[in-house]
PDB file of C-alpha atoms in Angstrom:
ATOM      1  CA  UNK A   1     -60.136   6.877  -4.094  1.00  0.00           C
ATOM      2  CA  UNK A   2     -59.932   8.332  -0.600  1.00  0.00           C
ATOM      3  CA  UNK A   3     -60.057   4.826   0.890  1.00  0.00           C
ATOM      4  CA  UNK A   4     -57.287   3.594  -1.365  1.00  0.00           C
ATOM      5  CA  UNK A   5     -55.143   6.631  -0.499  1.00  0.00           C
ATOM      6  CA  UNK A   6     -55.589   6.120   3.258  1.00  0.00           C
ATOM      7  CA  UNK A   7     -54.863   2.394   2.895  1.00  0.00           C
ATOM      8  CA  UNK A   8     -51.622   3.134   1.009  1.00  0.00           C
ATOM      9  CA  UNK A   9     -50.567   5.694   3.625  1.00  0.00           C
ATOM     10  CA  UNK A  10     -51.218   3.126   6.371  1.00  0.00           C
ATOM     11  CA  UNK A  11     -49.011   0.567   4.614  1.00  0.00           C
ATOM     12  CA  UNK A  12     -46.218   3.125   4.230  1.00  0.00           C
ATOM     13  CA  UNK A  13     -46.505   4.012   7.917  1.00  0.00           C
ATOM     14  CA  UNK A  14     -46.339   0.326   8.933  1.00  0.00           C
ATOM     15  CA  UNK A  15     -43.302  -0.192   6.676  1.00  0.00           C
ATOM     16  CA  UNK A  16     -41.525   2.767   8.237  1.00  0.00           C
ATOM     17  CA  UNK A  17     -42.166   1.423  11.720  1.00  0.00           C
ATOM     18  CA  UNK A  18     -40.991  -2.027  10.628  1.00  0.00           C
ATOM     19  CA  UNK A  19     -37.630  -0.807   9.286  1.00  0.00           C
ATOM     20  CA  UNK A  20     -36.997   1.899  11.859  1.00  0.00           C
ATOM     21  CA  UNK A  21     -34.526   0.801  14.520  1.00  0.00           C
ATOM     22  CA  UNK A  22     -34.801   2.521  17.863  1.00  0.00           C
ATOM     23  CA  UNK A  23     -31.391   3.115  19.427  1.00  0.00           C
ATOM     24  CA  UNK A  24     -31.401   2.436  23.167  1.00  0.00           C
ATOM     25  CA  UNK A  25     -30.383   5.255  25.472  1.00  0.00           C
ATOM     26  CA  UNK A  26     -27.300   3.326  26.589  1.00  0.00           C
ATOM     27  CA  UNK A  27     -26.101   3.227  22.978  1.00  0.00           C
ATOM     28  CA  UNK A  28     -26.204   7.019  22.825  1.00  0.00           C
ATOM     29  CA  UNK A  29     -24.027   7.136  25.937  1.00  0.00           C
ATOM     30  CA  UNK A  30     -21.550   4.647  24.506  1.00  0.00           C
ATOM     31  CA  UNK A  31     -21.497   6.570  21.212  1.00  0.00           C
ATOM     32  CA  UNK A  32     -20.827   9.808  23.054  1.00  0.00           C
ATOM     33  CA  UNK A  33     -17.962   8.285  25.035  1.00  0.00           C
ATOM     34  CA  UNK A  34     -16.496   6.846  21.844  1.00  0.00           C
ATOM     35  CA  UNK A  35     -16.780  10.226  20.132  1.00  0.00           C
ATOM     36  CA  UNK A  36     -14.999  11.984  23.003  1.00  0.00           C
ATOM     37  CA  UNK A  37     -12.239   9.389  22.955  1.00  0.00           C
ATOM     38  CA  UNK A  38     -11.870   9.791  19.184  1.00  0.00           C
ATOM     39  CA  UNK A  39     -11.532  13.562  19.518  1.00  0.00           C
ATOM     40  CA  UNK A  40      -8.989  13.128  22.310  1.00  0.00           C
ATOM     41  CA  UNK A  41      -6.991  10.656  20.199  1.00  0.00           C
ATOM     42  CA  UNK A  42      -7.096  12.843  17.068  1.00  0.00           C
ATOM     43  CA  UNK A  43      -6.105  16.146  18.682  1.00  0.00           C
ATOM     44  CA  UNK A  44      -2.338  15.389  18.797  1.00  0.00           C
ATOM     45  CA  UNK A  45      -2.406  14.274  15.163  1.00  0.00           C
ATOM     46  CA  UNK A  46      -4.265  17.423  14.097  1.00  0.00           C
ATOM     47  CA  UNK A  47      -1.779  19.563  16.036  1.00  0.00           C
ATOM     48  CA  UNK A  48       1.117  17.712  14.401  1.00  0.00           C
ATOM     49  CA  UNK A  49      -0.382  18.091  10.925  1.00  0.00           C
ATOM     50  CA  UNK A  50      -0.979  21.824  11.344  1.00  0.00           C
ATOM     51  CA  UNK A  51       2.428  22.631  12.805  1.00  0.00           C
ATOM     52  CA  UNK A  52       4.255  20.599  10.147  1.00  0.00           C
ATOM     53  CA  UNK A  53       3.106  23.237   7.636  1.00  0.00           C
ATOM     54  CA  UNK A  54       4.785  26.113   9.509  1.00  0.00           C
ATOM     55  CA  UNK A  55       8.180  27.687   9.284  1.00  0.00           C
ATOM     56  CA  UNK A  56      10.305  27.883  12.411  1.00  0.00           C
ATOM     57  CA  UNK A  57       9.292  31.535  12.906  1.00  0.00           C
ATOM     58  CA  UNK A  58       5.575  30.773  12.488  1.00  0.00           C
ATOM     59  CA  UNK A  59       5.860  27.852  14.906  1.00  0.00           C
ATOM     60  CA  UNK A  60       7.173  30.154  17.621  1.00  0.00           C
ATOM     61  CA  UNK A  61       4.881  33.121  16.916  1.00  0.00           C
ATOM     62  CA  UNK A  62       1.495  31.454  16.241  1.00  0.00           C
ATOM     63  CA  UNK A  63      -0.950  29.323  18.166  1.00  0.00           C
ATOM     64  CA  UNK A  64      -0.598  25.542  18.007  1.00  0.00           C
ATOM     65  CA  UNK A  65      -3.970  24.999  16.302  1.00  0.00           C
ATOM     66  CA  UNK A  66      -3.699  27.852  13.790  1.00  0.00           C
ATOM     67  CA  UNK A  67      -1.879  27.820  10.477  1.00  0.00           C
ATOM     68  CA  UNK A  68       1.134  30.024   9.836  1.00  0.00           C
ATOM     69  CA  UNK A  69       1.535  32.874   7.396  1.00  0.00           C
ATOM     70  CA  UNK A  70       2.933  30.541   4.726  1.00  0.00           C
ATOM     71  CA  UNK A  71       2.466  26.872   3.827  1.00  0.00           C
ATOM     72  CA  UNK A  72       5.930  25.403   4.356  1.00  0.00           C
ATOM     73  CA  UNK A  73       5.247  21.663   4.474  1.00  0.00           C
ATOM     74  CA  UNK A  74       7.190  20.815   1.305  1.00  0.00           C
ATOM     75  CA  UNK A  75      10.095  23.034   2.335  1.00  0.00           C
ATOM     76  CA  UNK A  76      10.153  21.369   5.766  1.00  0.00           C
ATOM     77  CA  UNK A  77      10.192  17.894   4.197  1.00  0.00           C
ATOM     78  CA  UNK A  78      13.088  18.884   1.973  1.00  0.00           C
ATOM     79  CA  UNK A  79      14.967  20.345   4.947  1.00  0.00           C
ATOM     80  CA  UNK A  80      14.360  17.192   7.000  1.00  0.00           C
ATOM     81  CA  UNK A  81      16.058  15.039   4.366  1.00  0.00           C
ATOM     82  CA  UNK A  82      18.980  17.463   3.863  1.00  0.00           C
ATOM     83  CA  UNK A  83      19.712  18.507   7.463  1.00  0.00           C
ATOM     84  CA  UNK A  84      22.987  17.100   8.846  1.00  0.00           C
ATOM     85  CA  UNK A  85      23.981  15.677   5.457  1.00  0.00           C
ATOM     86  CA  UNK A  86      20.722  13.778   5.048  1.00  0.00           C
ATOM     87  CA  UNK A  87      21.035  11.603   8.128  1.00  0.00           C
ATOM     88  CA  UNK A  88      17.238  11.372   8.393  1.00  0.00           C
ATOM     89  CA  UNK A  89      17.210   9.125   5.314  1.00  0.00           C
ATOM     90  CA  UNK A  90      19.727   6.844   7.014  1.00  0.00           C
ATOM     91  CA  UNK A  91      17.476   6.687  10.073  1.00  0.00           C
ATOM     92  CA  UNK A  92      14.552   5.720   7.845  1.00  0.00           C
ATOM     93  CA  UNK A  93      16.543   2.848   6.326  1.00  0.00           C
ATOM     94  CA  UNK A  94      17.701   1.696   9.772  1.00  0.00           C
ATOM     95  CA  UNK A  95      14.139   1.712  11.079  1.00  0.00           C
ATOM     96  CA  UNK A  96      12.914  -0.263   8.069  1.00  0.00           C
ATOM     97  CA  UNK A  97      15.619  -2.884   8.645  1.00  0.00           C
ATOM     98  CA  UNK A  98      14.865  -3.154  12.373  1.00  0.00           C
ATOM     99  CA  UNK A  99      11.101  -3.235  11.850  1.00  0.00           C
ATOM    100  CA  UNK A 100      10.773  -5.533   8.846  1.00  0.00           C
ATOM    101  CA  UNK A 101      13.338  -8.071  10.053  1.00  0.00           C
ATOM    102  CA  UNK A 102      12.001  -8.056  13.603  1.00  0.00           C
ATOM    103  CA  UNK A 103       8.370  -8.297  12.505  1.00  0.00           C
ATOM    104  CA  UNK A 104       8.890 -11.162  10.052  1.00  0.00           C
ATOM    105  CA  UNK A 105      11.120 -13.249  12.327  1.00  0.00           C
ATOM    106  CA  UNK A 106       9.093 -12.679  15.509  1.00  0.00           C
ATOM    107  CA  UNK A 107       5.796 -13.439  13.752  1.00  0.00           C
ATOM    108  CA  UNK A 108       7.152 -16.675  12.276  1.00  0.00           C
ATOM    109  CA  UNK A 109       8.670 -17.781  15.587  1.00  0.00           C
ATOM    110  CA  UNK A 110       5.441 -16.927  17.406  1.00  0.00           C
ATOM    111  CA  UNK A 111       3.435 -18.972  14.916  1.00  0.00           C
ATOM    112  CA  UNK A 112       5.767 -21.965  15.217  1.00  0.00           C
ATOM    113  CA  UNK A 113       5.831 -21.816  19.019  1.00  0.00           C
ATOM    114  CA  UNK A 114       2.111 -21.188  19.405  1.00  0.00           C
ATOM    115  CA  UNK A 115       1.230 -24.067  17.104  1.00  0.00           C
ATOM    116  CA  UNK A 116       3.642 -26.404  18.904  1.00  0.00           C
ATOM    117  CA  UNK A 117       2.265 -25.516  22.350  1.00  0.00           C
ATOM    118  CA  UNK A 118      -1.331 -25.864  21.169  1.00  0.00           C
ATOM    119  CA  UNK A 119      -1.179 -28.995  19.017  1.00  0.00           C
ATOM    120  CA  UNK A 120       1.948 -31.000  19.872  1.00  0.00           C
ATOM    121  CA  UNK A 121       2.477 -33.154  22.919  1.00  0.00           C
ATOM    122  CA  UNK A 122       6.039 -32.882  24.205  1.00  0.00           C
ATOM    123  CA  UNK A 123       7.721 -32.784  27.641  1.00  0.00           C
ATOM    124  CA  UNK A 124       7.559 -29.574  29.702  1.00  0.00           C
ATOM    125  CA  UNK A 125       5.082 -27.927  27.341  1.00  0.00           C
ATOM    126  CA  UNK A 126       3.014 -26.737  30.294  1.00  0.00           C
ATOM    127  CA  UNK A 127       6.097 -25.317  31.996  1.00  0.00           C
ATOM    128  CA  UNK A 128       7.112 -23.462  28.841  1.00  0.00           C
ATOM    129  CA  UNK A 129       3.627 -21.978  28.584  1.00  0.00           C
ATOM    130  CA  UNK A 130       3.799 -20.772  32.189  1.00  0.00           C
ATOM    131  CA  UNK A 131       7.196 -19.197  31.481  1.00  0.00           C
ATOM    132  CA  UNK A 132       5.733 -17.410  28.466  1.00  0.00           C
ATOM    133  CA  UNK A 133       2.825 -16.103  30.525  1.00  0.00           C
ATOM    134  CA  UNK A 134       5.271 -14.901  33.163  1.00  0.00           C
ATOM    135  CA  UNK A 135       7.376 -13.158  30.497  1.00  0.00           C
ATOM    136  CA  UNK A 136       4.316 -11.197  29.348  1.00  0.00           C
ATOM    137  CA  UNK A 137       3.981  -9.646  32.814  1.00  0.00           C
ATOM    138  CA  UNK A 138       7.610  -8.432  32.835  1.00  0.00           C
ATOM    139  CA  UNK A 139       7.991  -4.959  31.248  1.00  0.00           C
ATOM    140  CA  UNK A 140      10.591  -4.709  28.533  1.00  0.00           C
ATOM    141  CA  UNK A 141      12.319  -1.790  30.266  1.00  0.00           C
ATOM    142  CA  UNK A 142      13.163  -4.057  33.209  1.00  0.00           C
ATOM    143  CA  UNK A 143      15.122  -6.334  30.860  1.00  0.00           C
ATOM    144  CA  UNK A 144      16.990  -3.580  29.012  1.00  0.00           C
ATOM    145  CA  UNK A 145      19.901  -3.296  31.458  1.00  0.00           C
ATOM    146  CA  UNK A 146      20.493  -7.079  31.717  1.00  0.00           C
ATOM    147  CA  UNK A 147      20.334  -7.276  27.924  1.00  0.00           C
ATOM    148  CA  UNK A 148      22.907  -4.483  27.629  1.00  0.00           C
ATOM    149  CA  UNK A 149      25.299  -6.210  30.059  1.00  0.00           C
ATOM    150  CA  UNK A 150      24.879  -9.516  28.211  1.00  0.00           C
ATOM    151  CA  UNK A 151      25.388  -7.961  24.777  1.00  0.00           C
ATOM    152  CA  UNK A 152      28.399  -6.002  26.044  1.00  0.00           C
ATOM    153  CA  UNK A 153      30.050  -9.275  27.093  1.00  0.00           C
ATOM    154  CA  UNK A 154      29.198 -10.716  23.674  1.00  0.00           C
ATOM    155  CA  UNK A 155      30.660  -7.644  21.971  1.00  0.00           C
ATOM    156  CA  UNK A 156      27.607  -6.812  19.857  1.00  0.00           C
ATOM    157  CA  UNK A 157      26.676  -3.433  21.321  1.00  0.00           C
ATOM    158  CA  UNK A 158      27.028  -0.612  18.808  1.00  0.00           C
ATOM    159  CA  UNK A 159      25.742  -2.987  16.131  1.00  0.00           C
ATOM    160  CA  UNK A 160      22.332  -3.574  14.593  1.00  0.00           C
ATOM    161  CA  UNK A 161      22.196  -7.007  16.236  1.00  0.00           C
ATOM    162  CA  UNK A 162      21.827  -5.344  19.635  1.00  0.00           C
ATOM    163  CA  UNK A 163      18.453  -3.983  18.502  1.00  0.00           C
ATOM    164  CA  UNK A 164      17.428  -6.859  16.241  1.00  0.00           C
ATOM    165  CA  UNK A 165      17.909  -9.837  18.564  1.00  0.00           C
ATOM    166  CA  UNK A 166      15.478  -8.678  21.332  1.00  0.00           C
ATOM    167  CA  UNK A 167      12.851  -7.894  18.678  1.00  0.00           C
ATOM    168  CA  UNK A 168      12.878 -11.483  17.387  1.00  0.00           C
ATOM    169  CA  UNK A 169      11.046 -12.743  20.491  1.00  0.00           C
ATOM    170  CA  UNK A 170       7.504 -11.736  21.381  1.00  0.00           C
ATOM    171  CA  UNK A 171       5.952 -13.483  24.427  1.00  0.00           C
ATOM    172  CA  UNK A 172       2.602 -11.825  23.770  1.00  0.00           C
ATOM    173  CA  UNK A 173       2.676 -12.914  20.128  1.00  0.00           C
ATOM    174  CA  UNK A 174       3.485 -16.470  21.178  1.00  0.00           C
ATOM    175  CA  UNK A 175       0.582 -16.468  23.637  1.00  0.00           C
ATOM    176  CA  UNK A 176      -1.808 -15.055  21.033  1.00  0.00           C
ATOM    177  CA  UNK A 177      -0.768 -17.678  18.510  1.00  0.00           C
ATOM    178  CA  UNK A 178      -1.220 -20.426  21.104  1.00  0.00           C
ATOM    179  CA  UNK A 179      -4.785 -19.304  21.786  1.00  0.00           C
ATOM    180  CA  UNK A 180      -5.691 -18.891  18.120  1.00  0.00           C
ATOM    181  CA  UNK A 181      -4.081 -22.133  16.952  1.00  0.00           C
ATOM    182  CA  UNK A 182      -5.747 -24.108  19.731  1.00  0.00           C
ATOM    183  CA  UNK A 183      -9.209 -22.857  18.767  1.00  0.00           C
ATOM    184  CA  UNK A 184      -9.022 -22.571  14.979  1.00  0.00           C
ATOM    185  CA  UNK A 185      -6.971 -25.554  13.749  1.00  0.00           C
ATOM    186  CA  UNK A 186      -9.026 -28.791  13.796  1.00  0.00           C
ATOM    187  CA  UNK A 187      -7.232 -31.808  15.219  1.00  0.00           C
ATOM    188  CA  UNK A 188      -8.769 -33.922  12.449  1.00  0.00           C
ATOM    189  CA  UNK A 189      -6.816 -32.073   9.763  1.00  0.00           C
ATOM    190  CA  UNK A 190      -3.558 -32.660  11.605  1.00  0.00           C
ATOM    191  CA  UNK A 191      -4.292 -36.340  12.133  1.00  0.00           C
ATOM    192  CA  UNK A 192      -5.254 -36.773   8.478  1.00  0.00           C
ATOM    193  CA  UNK A 193      -1.986 -35.169   7.377  1.00  0.00           C
ATOM    194  CA  UNK A 194      -0.024 -37.457   9.702  1.00  0.00           C
ATOM    195  CA  UNK A 195      -1.814 -40.498   8.300  1.00  0.00           C
ATOM    196  CA  UNK A 196      -0.783 -39.354   4.804  1.00  0.00           C
ATOM    197  CA  UNK A 197       2.839 -39.352   5.982  1.00  0.00           C
ATOM    198  CA  UNK A 198       3.451 -35.602   6.313  1.00  0.00           C
ATOM    199  CA  UNK A 199       6.067 -34.441   8.805  1.00  0.00           C
ATOM    200  CA  UNK A 200       5.411 -31.843  11.485  1.00  0.00           C
ATOM    201  CA  UNK A 201       6.984 -28.974   9.537  1.00  0.00           C
ATOM    202  CA  UNK A 202       5.061 -29.977   6.406  1.00  0.00           C
ATOM    203  CA  UNK A 203       1.850 -30.049   8.445  1.00  0.00           C
ATOM    204  CA  UNK A 204       2.569 -26.609   9.878  1.00  0.00           C
ATOM    205  CA  UNK A 205       3.330 -24.908   6.568  1.00  0.00           C
ATOM    206  CA  UNK A 206       0.705 -26.758   4.470  1.00  0.00           C
ATOM    207  CA  UNK A 207      -2.174 -27.229   6.913  1.00  0.00           C
ATOM    208  CA  UNK A 208      -1.850 -24.881   9.884  1.00  0.00           C
ATOM    209  CA  UNK A 209      -0.304 -21.782   8.334  1.00  0.00           C
ATOM    210  CA  UNK A 210      -3.135 -21.150   5.805  1.00  0.00           C
ATOM    211  CA  UNK A 211      -5.589 -21.021   8.738  1.00  0.00           C
ATOM    212  CA  UNK A 212      -3.526 -18.527  10.769  1.00  0.00           C
ATOM    213  CA  UNK A 213      -3.444 -15.303   8.650  1.00  0.00           C
ATOM    214  CA  UNK A 214      -5.751 -13.292  10.975  1.00  0.00           C
ATOM    215  CA  UNK A 215      -3.557 -14.088  13.974  1.00  0.00           C
ATOM    216  CA  UNK A 216      -0.396 -13.568  11.926  1.00  0.00           C
ATOM    217  CA  UNK A 217      -1.545 -10.112  10.868  1.00  0.00           C
ATOM    218  CA  UNK A 218      -2.480  -9.194  14.441  1.00  0.00           C
ATOM    219  CA  UNK A 219       0.903 -10.231  15.804  1.00  0.00           C
ATOM    220  CA  UNK A 220       2.684  -8.545  12.903  1.00  0.00           C
ATOM    221  CA  UNK A 221       0.851  -5.265  13.511  1.00  0.00           C
ATOM    222  CA  UNK A 222       1.670  -5.278  17.217  1.00  0.00           C
ATOM    223  CA  UNK A 223       5.313  -6.038  16.506  1.00  0.00           C
ATOM    224  CA  UNK A 224       5.526  -3.523  13.671  1.00  0.00           C
ATOM    225  CA  UNK A 225       4.262  -0.697  15.852  1.00  0.00           C
ATOM    226  CA  UNK A 226       6.366  -1.713  18.865  1.00  0.00           C
ATOM    227  CA  UNK A 227       9.624  -2.003  16.902  1.00  0.00           C
ATOM    228  CA  UNK A 228       8.970   1.096  14.780  1.00  0.00           C
ATOM    229  CA  UNK A 229       8.473   3.191  17.934  1.00  0.00           C
ATOM    230  CA  UNK A 230      11.237   1.459  19.907  1.00  0.00           C
ATOM    231  CA  UNK A 231      13.242   4.100  21.754  1.00  0.00           C
ATOM    232  CA  UNK A 232      14.640   2.924  25.075  1.00  0.00           C
ATOM    233  CA  UNK A 233      16.530  -0.157  23.865  1.00  0.00           C
ATOM    234  CA  UNK A 234      18.376   1.670  21.032  1.00  0.00           C
ATOM    235  CA  UNK A 235      19.100   4.496  23.468  1.00  0.00           C
ATOM    236  CA  UNK A 236      21.000   2.064  25.686  1.00  0.00           C
ATOM    237  CA  UNK A 237      22.629  -0.021  22.976  1.00  0.00           C
ATOM    238  CA  UNK A 238      23.672   2.580  20.396  1.00  0.00           C
ATOM    239  CA  UNK A 239      25.859   5.682  20.373  1.00  0.00           C
ATOM    240  CA  UNK A 240      26.637   5.863  16.675  1.00  0.00           C
ATOM    241  CA  UNK A 241      24.127   8.166  14.942  1.00  0.00           C
ATOM    242  CA  UNK A 242      24.413   6.149  11.729  1.00  0.00           C
ATOM    243  CA  UNK A 243      22.693   3.221  13.506  1.00  0.00           C
ATOM    244  CA  UNK A 244      19.871   5.222  15.152  1.00  0.00           C
ATOM    245  CA  UNK A 245      16.211   4.445  14.397  1.00  0.00           C
ATOM    246  CA  UNK A 246      13.805   7.293  13.734  1.00  0.00           C
ATOM    247  CA  UNK A 247      12.483   7.555  17.294  1.00  0.00           C
ATOM    248  CA  UNK A 248      15.954   7.968  18.773  1.00  0.00           C
ATOM    249  CA  UNK A 249      17.181  10.286  16.021  1.00  0.00           C
ATOM    250  CA  UNK A 250      14.218  12.653  16.320  1.00  0.00           C
ATOM    251  CA  UNK A 251      14.599  12.670  20.100  1.00  0.00           C
ATOM    252  CA  UNK A 252      18.222  13.722  19.654  1.00  0.00           C
ATOM    253  CA  UNK A 253      17.216  16.534  17.279  1.00  0.00           C
ATOM    254  CA  UNK A 254      14.611  17.702  19.775  1.00  0.00           C
ATOM    255  CA  UNK A 255      17.156  17.643  22.612  1.00  0.00           C
ATOM    256  CA  UNK A 256      19.661  19.636  20.548  1.00  0.00           C
ATOM    257  CA  UNK A 257      17.043  22.238  19.709  1.00  0.00           C
ATOM    258  CA  UNK A 258      15.858  22.527  23.301  1.00  0.00           C
ATOM    259  CA  UNK A 259      19.255  22.958  24.937  1.00  0.00           C
ATOM    260  CA  UNK A 260      19.814  26.255  26.727  1.00  0.00           C
ATOM    261  CA  UNK A 261      21.922  28.596  24.612  1.00  0.00           C
ATOM    262  CA  UNK A 262      21.663  26.392  21.539  1.00  0.00           C
ATOM    263  CA  UNK A 263      21.758  28.236  18.218  1.00  0.00           C
ATOM    264  CA  UNK A 264      19.968  25.348  16.461  1.00  0.00           C
ATOM    265  CA  UNK A 265      16.216  25.974  16.285  1.00  0.00           C
ATOM    266  CA  UNK A 266      14.677  23.103  14.353  1.00  0.00           C
ATOM    267  CA  UNK A 267      11.382  22.411  16.082  1.00  0.00           C
ATOM    268  CA  UNK A 268       9.668  22.619  12.688  1.00  0.00           C
ATOM    269  CA  UNK A 269      11.949  19.860  11.388  1.00  0.00           C
ATOM    270  CA  UNK A 270      11.324  17.688  14.448  1.00  0.00           C
ATOM    271  CA  UNK A 271       7.566  18.049  13.968  1.00  0.00           C
ATOM    272  CA  UNK A 272       7.730  17.363  10.239  1.00  0.00           C
ATOM    273  CA  UNK A 273       9.948  14.343  10.840  1.00  0.00           C
ATOM    274  CA  UNK A 274       7.481  13.060  13.418  1.00  0.00           C
ATOM    275  CA  UNK A 275       4.664  13.401  10.883  1.00  0.00           C
ATOM    276  CA  UNK A 276       6.671  11.450   8.309  1.00  0.00           C
ATOM    277  CA  UNK A 277       7.412   8.807  10.946  1.00  0.00           C
ATOM    278  CA  UNK A 278       3.775   7.955  11.641  1.00  0.00           C
ATOM    279  CA  UNK A 279       2.718   7.721   7.987  1.00  0.00           C
ATOM    280  CA  UNK A 280       4.007   4.109   7.553  1.00  0.00           C
ATOM    281  CA  UNK A 281       2.060   3.069  10.656  1.00  0.00           C
ATOM    282  CA  UNK A 282      -1.154   4.515   9.230  1.00  0.00           C
ATOM    283  CA  UNK A 283      -0.526   2.820   5.876  1.00  0.00           C
ATOM    284  CA  UNK A 284       0.137  -0.527   7.572  1.00  0.00           C
ATOM    285  CA  UNK A 285      -3.128  -0.380   9.530  1.00  0.00           C
ATOM    286  CA  UNK A 286      -5.162   0.672   6.491  1.00  0.00           C
ATOM    287  CA  UNK A 287      -3.700  -2.099   4.326  1.00  0.00           C
ATOM    288  CA  UNK A 288      -4.034  -4.879   6.907  1.00  0.00           C
ATOM    289  CA  UNK A 289      -7.250  -3.936   8.709  1.00  0.00           C
ATOM    290  CA  UNK A 290      -9.321  -6.259   6.502  1.00  0.00           C
ATOM    291  CA  UNK A 291      -7.394  -9.304   7.733  1.00  0.00           C
ATOM    292  CA  UNK A 292      -7.398  -8.037  11.302  1.00  0.00           C
ATOM    293  CA  UNK A 293     -11.162  -7.444  11.329  1.00  0.00           C
ATOM    294  CA  UNK A 294     -11.810 -10.868   9.826  1.00  0.00           C
ATOM    295  CA  UNK A 295      -9.759 -12.421  12.611  1.00  0.00           C
ATOM    296  CA  UNK A 296     -11.729 -10.596  15.263  1.00  0.00           C
ATOM    297  CA  UNK A 297     -15.006 -11.672  13.641  1.00  0.00           C
ATOM    298  CA  UNK A 298     -13.813 -15.267  13.408  1.00  0.00           C
ATOM    299  CA  UNK A 299     -12.964 -15.293  17.109  1.00  0.00           C
ATOM    300  CA  UNK A 300     -16.436 -13.993  17.954  1.00  0.00           C
ATOM    301  CA  UNK A 301     -18.305 -16.794  16.174  1.00  0.00           C
ATOM    302  CA  UNK A 302     -19.316 -19.732  18.321  1.00  0.00           C
ATOM    303  CA  UNK A 303     -20.011 -23.017  16.642  1.00  0.00           C
TER     304      UNK A 303
END
């Protein structure tokens, strides 16, 4: 009996050693750095979440990382949507129009252009690719003033088109689609479709597009976040508050509240509005992360 017991204990010990994974010391360092970065990234969100629950008086009189005397989140949300005759709701609708239209159009154009550069042979394709790569290195702020002068001559400033048209083009999205289409779409499928008599647009929508969802989602997420948080371009193009996006509208509220001698103290509304502004971004990432992760995994596999 004693021999059987010792033999069983030895097998359990060997099994534990077999299934125990020793984490290298470098992994602990990387984990620690990642943890510190996560804490650093989450601190502003935690501060925003806590202060959105405070009244204006509690915001001024209490510490930033402590709750106020009363939980005023629902009252703040109601005040955000009723302040200045409910203009915040108009800003939400404007931002949805700018973001959804810009994201859909820019993603589709990026997919079409990336596929064409990767799989079609046409004159000056190499030159166009070099121009696209050069456009990626130019910051968008550097183009804002020329765009304003051009749109002023066209007479479309103070309209939604002044914000929409620049968002339809994404050099980085075009480059990303070019890389993904070149590596993921087999040339044999395209040639087989051409032999069957399909045109180039039919090949793109029937053959290429079903292979591109991971890249499409990645480009769409980048564009969604960039357009949703767009501030400088609307600041130059728009003066009418009814056309403002959320970023510009909240900045105006914050400036009004921070002016010397101003009787308007609405920091609690600015903070609550900022919290409401980032919720769609969080929802978009949570809903689309499965497609994004699958695209990253697909790019990491070598055949």
